[in-house]
PDB file of C-alpha atoms in Angstrom:
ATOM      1  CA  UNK A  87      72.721  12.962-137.291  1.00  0.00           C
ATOM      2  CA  UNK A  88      74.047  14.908-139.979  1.00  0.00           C
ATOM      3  CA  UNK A  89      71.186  16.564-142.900  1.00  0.00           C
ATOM      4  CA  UNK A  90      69.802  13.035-144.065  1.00  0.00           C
ATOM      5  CA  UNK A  91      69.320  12.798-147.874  1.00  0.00           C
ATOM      6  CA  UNK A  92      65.183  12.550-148.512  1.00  0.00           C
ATOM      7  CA  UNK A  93      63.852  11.169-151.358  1.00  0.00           C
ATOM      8  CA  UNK A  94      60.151  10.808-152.803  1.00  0.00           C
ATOM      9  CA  UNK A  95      59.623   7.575-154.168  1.00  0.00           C
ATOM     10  CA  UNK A  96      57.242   4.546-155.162  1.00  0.00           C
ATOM     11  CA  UNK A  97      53.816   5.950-156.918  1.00  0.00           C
ATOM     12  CA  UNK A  98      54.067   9.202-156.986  1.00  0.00           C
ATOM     13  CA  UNK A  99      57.649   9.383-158.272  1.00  0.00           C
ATOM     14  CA  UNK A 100      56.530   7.341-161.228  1.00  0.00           C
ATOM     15  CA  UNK A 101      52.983   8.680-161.446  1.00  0.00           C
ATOM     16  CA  UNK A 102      51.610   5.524-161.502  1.00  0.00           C
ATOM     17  CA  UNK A 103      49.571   6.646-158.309  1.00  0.00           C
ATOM     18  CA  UNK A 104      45.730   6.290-157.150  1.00  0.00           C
ATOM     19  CA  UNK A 105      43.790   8.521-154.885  1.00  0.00           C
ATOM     20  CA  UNK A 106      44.945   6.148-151.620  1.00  0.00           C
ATOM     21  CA  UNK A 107      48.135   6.067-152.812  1.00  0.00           C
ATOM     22  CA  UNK A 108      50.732   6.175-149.678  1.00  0.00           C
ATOM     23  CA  UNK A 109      53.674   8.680-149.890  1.00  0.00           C
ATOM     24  CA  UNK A 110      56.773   6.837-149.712  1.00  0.00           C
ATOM     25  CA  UNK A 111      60.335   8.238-149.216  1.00  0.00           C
ATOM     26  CA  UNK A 112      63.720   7.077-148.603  1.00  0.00           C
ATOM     27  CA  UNK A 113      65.532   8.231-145.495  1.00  0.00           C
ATOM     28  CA  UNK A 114      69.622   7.937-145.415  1.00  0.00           C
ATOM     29  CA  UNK A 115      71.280   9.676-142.430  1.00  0.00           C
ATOM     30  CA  UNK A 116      75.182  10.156-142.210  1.00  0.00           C
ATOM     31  CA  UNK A 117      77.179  10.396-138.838  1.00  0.00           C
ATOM     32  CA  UNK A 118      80.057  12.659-138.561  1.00  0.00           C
ATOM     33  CA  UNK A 119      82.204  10.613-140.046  1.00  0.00           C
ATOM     34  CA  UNK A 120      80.429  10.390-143.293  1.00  0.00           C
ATOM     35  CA  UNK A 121      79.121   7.328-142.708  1.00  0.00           C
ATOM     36  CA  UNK A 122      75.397   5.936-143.108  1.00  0.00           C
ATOM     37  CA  UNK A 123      74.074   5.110-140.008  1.00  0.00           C
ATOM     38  CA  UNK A 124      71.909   2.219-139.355  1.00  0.00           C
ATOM     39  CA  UNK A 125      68.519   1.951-139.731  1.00  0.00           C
ATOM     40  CA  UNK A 126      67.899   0.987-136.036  1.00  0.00           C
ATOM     41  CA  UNK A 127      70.159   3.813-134.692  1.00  0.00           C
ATOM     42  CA  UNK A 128      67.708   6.573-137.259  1.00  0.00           C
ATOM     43  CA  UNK A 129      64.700   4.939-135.818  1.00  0.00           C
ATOM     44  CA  UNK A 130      66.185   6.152-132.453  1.00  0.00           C
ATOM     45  CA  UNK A 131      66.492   9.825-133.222  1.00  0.00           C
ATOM     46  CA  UNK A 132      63.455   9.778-135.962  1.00  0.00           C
ATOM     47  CA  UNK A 133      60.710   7.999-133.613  1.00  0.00           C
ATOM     48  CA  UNK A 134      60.751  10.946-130.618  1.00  0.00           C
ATOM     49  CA  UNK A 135      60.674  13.439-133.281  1.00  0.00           C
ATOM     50  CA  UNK A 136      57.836  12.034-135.078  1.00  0.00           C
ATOM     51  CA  UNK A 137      55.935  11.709-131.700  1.00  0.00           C
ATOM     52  CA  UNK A 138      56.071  15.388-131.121  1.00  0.00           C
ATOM     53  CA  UNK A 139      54.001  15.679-134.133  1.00  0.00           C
ATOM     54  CA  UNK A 140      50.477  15.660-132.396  1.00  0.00           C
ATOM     55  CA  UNK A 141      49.080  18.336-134.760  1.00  0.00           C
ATOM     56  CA  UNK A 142      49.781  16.585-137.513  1.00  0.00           C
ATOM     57  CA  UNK A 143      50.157  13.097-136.905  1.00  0.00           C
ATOM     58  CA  UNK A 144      47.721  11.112-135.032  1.00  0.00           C
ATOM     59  CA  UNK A 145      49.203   7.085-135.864  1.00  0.00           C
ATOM     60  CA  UNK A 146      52.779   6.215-135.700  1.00  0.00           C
ATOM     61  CA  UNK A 147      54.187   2.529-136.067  1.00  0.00           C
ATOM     62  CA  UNK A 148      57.416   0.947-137.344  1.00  0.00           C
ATOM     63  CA  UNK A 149      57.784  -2.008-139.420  1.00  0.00           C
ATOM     64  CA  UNK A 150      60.453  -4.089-139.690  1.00  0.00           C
ATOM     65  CA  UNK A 151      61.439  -6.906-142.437  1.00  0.00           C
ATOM     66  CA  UNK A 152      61.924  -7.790-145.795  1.00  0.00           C
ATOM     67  CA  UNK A 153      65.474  -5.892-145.650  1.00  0.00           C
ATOM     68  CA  UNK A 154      63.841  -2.527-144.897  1.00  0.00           C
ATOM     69  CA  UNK A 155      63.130  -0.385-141.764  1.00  0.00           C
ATOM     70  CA  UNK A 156      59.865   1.603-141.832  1.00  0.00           C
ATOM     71  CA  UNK A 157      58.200   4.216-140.076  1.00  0.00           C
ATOM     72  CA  UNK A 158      54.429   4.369-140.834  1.00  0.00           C
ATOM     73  CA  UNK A 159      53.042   7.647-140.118  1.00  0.00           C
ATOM     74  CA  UNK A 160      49.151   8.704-140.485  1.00  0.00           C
ATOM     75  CA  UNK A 161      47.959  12.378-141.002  1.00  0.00           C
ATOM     76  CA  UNK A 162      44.834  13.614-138.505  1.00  0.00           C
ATOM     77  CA  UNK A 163      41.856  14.228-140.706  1.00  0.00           C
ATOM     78  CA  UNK A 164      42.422  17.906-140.748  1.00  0.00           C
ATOM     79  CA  UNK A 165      45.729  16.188-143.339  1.00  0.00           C
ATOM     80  CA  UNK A 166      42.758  13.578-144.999  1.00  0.00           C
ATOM     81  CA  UNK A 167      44.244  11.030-142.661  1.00  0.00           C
ATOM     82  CA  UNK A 168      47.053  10.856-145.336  1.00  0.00           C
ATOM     83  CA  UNK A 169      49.598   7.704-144.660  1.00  0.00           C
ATOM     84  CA  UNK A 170      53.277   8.205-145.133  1.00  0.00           C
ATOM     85  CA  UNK A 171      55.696   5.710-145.322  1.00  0.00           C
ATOM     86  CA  UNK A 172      59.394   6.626-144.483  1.00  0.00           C
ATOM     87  CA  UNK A 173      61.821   3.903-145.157  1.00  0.00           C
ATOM     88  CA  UNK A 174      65.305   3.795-143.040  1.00  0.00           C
ATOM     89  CA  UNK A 175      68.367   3.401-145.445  1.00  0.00           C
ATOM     90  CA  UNK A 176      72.300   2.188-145.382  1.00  0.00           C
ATOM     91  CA  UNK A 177      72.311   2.349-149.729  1.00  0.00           C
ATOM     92  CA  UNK A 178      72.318   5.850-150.915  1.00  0.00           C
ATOM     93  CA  UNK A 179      71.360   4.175-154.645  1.00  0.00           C
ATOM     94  CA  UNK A 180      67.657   5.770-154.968  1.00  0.00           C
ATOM     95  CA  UNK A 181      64.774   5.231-157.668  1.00  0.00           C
ATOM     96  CA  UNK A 182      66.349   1.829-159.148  1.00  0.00           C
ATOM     97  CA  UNK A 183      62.803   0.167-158.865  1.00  0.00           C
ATOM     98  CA  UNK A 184      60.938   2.913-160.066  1.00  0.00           C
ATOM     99  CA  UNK A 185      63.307   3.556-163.045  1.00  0.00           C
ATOM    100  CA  UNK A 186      62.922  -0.340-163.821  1.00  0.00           C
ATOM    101  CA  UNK A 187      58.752   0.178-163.529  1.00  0.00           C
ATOM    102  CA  UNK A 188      58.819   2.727-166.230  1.00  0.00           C
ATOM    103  CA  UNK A 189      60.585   0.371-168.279  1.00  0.00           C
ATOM    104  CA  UNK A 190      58.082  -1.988-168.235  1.00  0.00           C
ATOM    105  CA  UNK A 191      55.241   0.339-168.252  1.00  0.00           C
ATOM    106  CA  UNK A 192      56.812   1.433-171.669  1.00  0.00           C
ATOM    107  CA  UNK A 193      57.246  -2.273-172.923  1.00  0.00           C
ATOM    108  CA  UNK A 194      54.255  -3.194-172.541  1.00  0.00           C
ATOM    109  CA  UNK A 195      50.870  -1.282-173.302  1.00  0.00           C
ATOM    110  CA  UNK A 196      48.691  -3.671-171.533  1.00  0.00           C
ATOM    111  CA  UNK A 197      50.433  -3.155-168.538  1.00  0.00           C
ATOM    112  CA  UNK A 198      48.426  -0.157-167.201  1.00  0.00           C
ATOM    113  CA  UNK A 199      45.209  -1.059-167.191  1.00  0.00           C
ATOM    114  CA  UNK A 200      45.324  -4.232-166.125  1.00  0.00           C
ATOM    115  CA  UNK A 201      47.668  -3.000-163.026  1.00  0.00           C
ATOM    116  CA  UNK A 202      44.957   0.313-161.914  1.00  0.00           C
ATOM    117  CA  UNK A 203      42.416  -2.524-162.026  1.00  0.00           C
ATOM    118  CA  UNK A 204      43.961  -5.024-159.862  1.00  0.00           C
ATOM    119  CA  UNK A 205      45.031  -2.139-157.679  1.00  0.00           C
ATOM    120  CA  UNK A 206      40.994  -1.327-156.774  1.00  0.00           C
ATOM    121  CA  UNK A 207      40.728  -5.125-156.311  1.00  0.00           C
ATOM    122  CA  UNK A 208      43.803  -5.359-153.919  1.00  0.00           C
ATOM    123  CA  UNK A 209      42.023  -1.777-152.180  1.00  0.00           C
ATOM    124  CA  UNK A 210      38.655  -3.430-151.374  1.00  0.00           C
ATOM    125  CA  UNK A 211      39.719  -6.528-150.569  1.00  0.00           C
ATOM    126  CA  UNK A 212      42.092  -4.446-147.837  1.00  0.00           C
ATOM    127  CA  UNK A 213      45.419  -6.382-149.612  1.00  0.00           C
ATOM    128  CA  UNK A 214      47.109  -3.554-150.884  1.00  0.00           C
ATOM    129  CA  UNK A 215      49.937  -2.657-148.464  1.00  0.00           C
ATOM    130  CA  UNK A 216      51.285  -3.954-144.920  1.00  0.00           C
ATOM    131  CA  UNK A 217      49.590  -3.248-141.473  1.00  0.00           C
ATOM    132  CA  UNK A 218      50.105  -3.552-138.384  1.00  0.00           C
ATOM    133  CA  UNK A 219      47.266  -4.846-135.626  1.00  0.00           C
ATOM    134  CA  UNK A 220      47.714  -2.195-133.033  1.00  0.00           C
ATOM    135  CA  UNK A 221      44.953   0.243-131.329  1.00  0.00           C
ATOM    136  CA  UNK A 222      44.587   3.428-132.908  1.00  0.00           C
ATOM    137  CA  UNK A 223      46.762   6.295-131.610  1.00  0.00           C
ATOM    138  CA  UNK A 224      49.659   2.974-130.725  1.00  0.00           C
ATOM    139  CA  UNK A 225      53.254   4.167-131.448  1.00  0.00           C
ATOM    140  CA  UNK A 226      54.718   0.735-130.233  1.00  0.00           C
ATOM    141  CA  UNK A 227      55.910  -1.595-132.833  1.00  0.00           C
ATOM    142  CA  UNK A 228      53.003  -4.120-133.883  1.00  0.00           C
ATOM    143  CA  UNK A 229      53.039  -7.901-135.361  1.00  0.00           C
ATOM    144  CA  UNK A 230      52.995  -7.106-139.220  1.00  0.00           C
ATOM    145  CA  UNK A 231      50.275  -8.850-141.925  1.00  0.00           C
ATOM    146  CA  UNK A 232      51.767  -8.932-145.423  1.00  0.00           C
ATOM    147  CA  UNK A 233      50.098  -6.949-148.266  1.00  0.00           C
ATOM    148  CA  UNK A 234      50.700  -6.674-151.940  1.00  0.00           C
ATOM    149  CA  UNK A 235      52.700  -3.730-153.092  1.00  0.00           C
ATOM    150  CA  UNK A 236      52.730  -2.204-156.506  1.00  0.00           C
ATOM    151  CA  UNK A 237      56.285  -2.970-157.498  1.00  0.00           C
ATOM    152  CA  UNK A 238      55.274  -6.878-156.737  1.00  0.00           C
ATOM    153  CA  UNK A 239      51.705  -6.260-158.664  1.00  0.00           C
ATOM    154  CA  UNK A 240      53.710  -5.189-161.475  1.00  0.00           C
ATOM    155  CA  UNK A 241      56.182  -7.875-161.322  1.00  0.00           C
ATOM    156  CA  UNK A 242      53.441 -10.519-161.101  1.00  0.00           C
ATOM    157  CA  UNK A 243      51.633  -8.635-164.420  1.00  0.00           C
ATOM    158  CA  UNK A 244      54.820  -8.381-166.558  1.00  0.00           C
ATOM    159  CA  UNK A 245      55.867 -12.304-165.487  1.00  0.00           C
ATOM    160  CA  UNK A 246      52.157 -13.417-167.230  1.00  0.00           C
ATOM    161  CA  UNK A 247      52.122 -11.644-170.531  1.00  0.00           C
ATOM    162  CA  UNK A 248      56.061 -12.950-170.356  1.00  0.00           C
ATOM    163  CA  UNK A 249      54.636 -16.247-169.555  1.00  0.00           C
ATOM    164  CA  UNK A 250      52.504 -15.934-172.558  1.00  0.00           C
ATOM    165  CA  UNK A 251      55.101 -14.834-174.925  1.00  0.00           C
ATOM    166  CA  UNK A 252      57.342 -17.617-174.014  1.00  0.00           C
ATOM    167  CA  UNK A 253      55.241 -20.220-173.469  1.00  0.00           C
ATOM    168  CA  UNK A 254      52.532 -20.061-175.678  1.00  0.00           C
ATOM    169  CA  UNK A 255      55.035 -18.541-178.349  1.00  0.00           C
ATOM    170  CA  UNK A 256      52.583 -15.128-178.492  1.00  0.00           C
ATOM    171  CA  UNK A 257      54.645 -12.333-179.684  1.00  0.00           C
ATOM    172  CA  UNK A 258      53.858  -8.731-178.018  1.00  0.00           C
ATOM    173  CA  UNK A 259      51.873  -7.379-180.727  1.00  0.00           C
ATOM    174  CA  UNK A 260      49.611 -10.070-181.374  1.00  0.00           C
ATOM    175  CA  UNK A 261      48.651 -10.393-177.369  1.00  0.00           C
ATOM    176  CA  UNK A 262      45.553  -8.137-177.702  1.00  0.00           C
ATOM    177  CA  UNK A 263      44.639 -10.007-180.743  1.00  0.00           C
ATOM    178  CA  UNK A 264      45.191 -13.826-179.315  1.00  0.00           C
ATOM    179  CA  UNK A 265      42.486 -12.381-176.280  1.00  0.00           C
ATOM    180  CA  UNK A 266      39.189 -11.163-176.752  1.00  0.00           C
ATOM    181  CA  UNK A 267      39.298  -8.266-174.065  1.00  0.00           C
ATOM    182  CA  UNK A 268      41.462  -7.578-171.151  1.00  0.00           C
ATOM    183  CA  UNK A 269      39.043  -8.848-169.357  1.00  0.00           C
ATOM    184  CA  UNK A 270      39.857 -12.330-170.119  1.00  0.00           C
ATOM    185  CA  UNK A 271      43.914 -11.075-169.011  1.00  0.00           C
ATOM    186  CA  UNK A 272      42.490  -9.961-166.006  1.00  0.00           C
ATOM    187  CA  UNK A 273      40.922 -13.866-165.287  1.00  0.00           C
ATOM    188  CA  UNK A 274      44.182 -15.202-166.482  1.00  0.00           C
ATOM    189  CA  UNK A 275      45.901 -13.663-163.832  1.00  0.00           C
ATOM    190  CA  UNK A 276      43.247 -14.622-161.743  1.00  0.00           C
ATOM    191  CA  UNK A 277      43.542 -18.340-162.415  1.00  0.00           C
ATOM    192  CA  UNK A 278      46.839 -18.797-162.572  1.00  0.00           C
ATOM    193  CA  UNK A 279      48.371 -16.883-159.594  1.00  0.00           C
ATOM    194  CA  UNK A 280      44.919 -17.966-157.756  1.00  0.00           C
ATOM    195  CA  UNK A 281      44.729 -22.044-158.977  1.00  0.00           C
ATOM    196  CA  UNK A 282      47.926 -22.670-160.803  1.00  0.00           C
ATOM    197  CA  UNK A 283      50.994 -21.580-159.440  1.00  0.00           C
ATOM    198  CA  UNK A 284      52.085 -23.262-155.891  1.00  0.00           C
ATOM    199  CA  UNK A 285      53.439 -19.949-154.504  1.00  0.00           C
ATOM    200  CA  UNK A 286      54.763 -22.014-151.641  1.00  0.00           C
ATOM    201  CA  UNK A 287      57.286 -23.478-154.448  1.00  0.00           C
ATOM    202  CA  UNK A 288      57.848 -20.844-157.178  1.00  0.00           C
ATOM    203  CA  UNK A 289      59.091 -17.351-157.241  1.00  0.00           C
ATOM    204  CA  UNK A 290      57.903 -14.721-159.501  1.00  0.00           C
ATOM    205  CA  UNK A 291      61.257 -13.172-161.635  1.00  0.00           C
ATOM    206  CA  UNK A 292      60.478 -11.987-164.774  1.00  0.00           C
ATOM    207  CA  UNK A 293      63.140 -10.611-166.644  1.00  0.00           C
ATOM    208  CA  UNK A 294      64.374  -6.692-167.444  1.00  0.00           C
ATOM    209  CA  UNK A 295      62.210  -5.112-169.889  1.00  0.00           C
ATOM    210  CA  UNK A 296      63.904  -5.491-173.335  1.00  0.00           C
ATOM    211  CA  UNK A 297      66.021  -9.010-171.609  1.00  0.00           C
ATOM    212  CA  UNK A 298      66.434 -11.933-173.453  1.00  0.00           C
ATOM    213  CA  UNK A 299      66.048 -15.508-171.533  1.00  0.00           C
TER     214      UNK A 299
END
């Protein structure tokens, strides 16, 4: 494998991170050729490497799905048992997502909150991220549970107060004045990702920030 290009991404790229925030990079590895491997034939070099890493790392599992290849990688407690997550790559294109989160984190002002909130709740409910169900100190791939991400907490957020603005014909500007708090945001969301929407059925798209329908 040829110098792979490494890139920081997700939270902390966009500073839109919290204390248990995961570091996330892109990994995309060239062969001599020029061209990008695989992310199974990466996993082969990466994995032996990683488990050489006793000093530093004392959990190592991969995740596969959801068009990505992951290596999950957790820091000994001299590190603050620190989780990395290092995703194997074929598309050079980097930071798309987190360019398009900014976007709507400028759009809309009511964004923030409402997403650092939901982001405890998702935290101490353990529903913030994917794990695996393997013993501790396990460097065999596991059976994976699914989690909630950020970029799909944000998409959920911004596909509400787009809901609203739509639907109920509230324009931007007048959303903090149609509510009496966030609070009662935050129990929209709630009740209609929670009672209204069949998830089995619908798909949550909202559109670019600045998009007309």
């Amino acid at each position: 494998i040829y110098p792979p290009q490494v890139s920081l991404v997700g939270s902390y790229y966009t500073g839109k991170f919290v204390p248990w925030s995961n570091f996330n990079f892109n990994v995309v590895a060239y062969n001599n050729m020029g061209q990008p491997l695989k992310p199974e034939e990466m996993m082969d070099t990466l994995l032996p490497e990683f488990s050489k890493k006793s000093d530093l790392l004392m959990r190592i599992k991969t995740c596969s799905g959801h068009n990505v290849t992951m290596l999950k990688l957790e820091c000994n407690e001299e590190y603050d048992s620190r989780k990395i997550e290092v995703s194997l790559r074929e598309d050079p294109g980097l930071h798309k997502t987190e360019h398009i989160i900014n976007e709507y984190f400028k759009a809309y002002r009511f964004l923030e909150p409402l997403y650092y909130v939901l982001k405890k709740f998702l935290y101490n409910t353990n529903l913030c991220n994917i794990s695996e169900h393997s013993p501790k100190g396990d460097r065999v791939p596991g059976p994976a549970q699914e989690g909630l991400g950020s970029y799909t907490l944000i998409l959920m957020i911004v596909a509400l107060f787009q809901s609203m603005k739509y639907q109920l014909k509230i324009p931007d500007t007048d959303i903090y004045q149609r509510f009496d708090n966030l609070g009662t945001l935050l129990m929209s969301f709630f009740n209609i990702y929670g009672n209204q929407i069949d998830i089995d059925r619908c798909d949550i798209s909202p559109t670019l920030p600045n998009a007309e329908i």
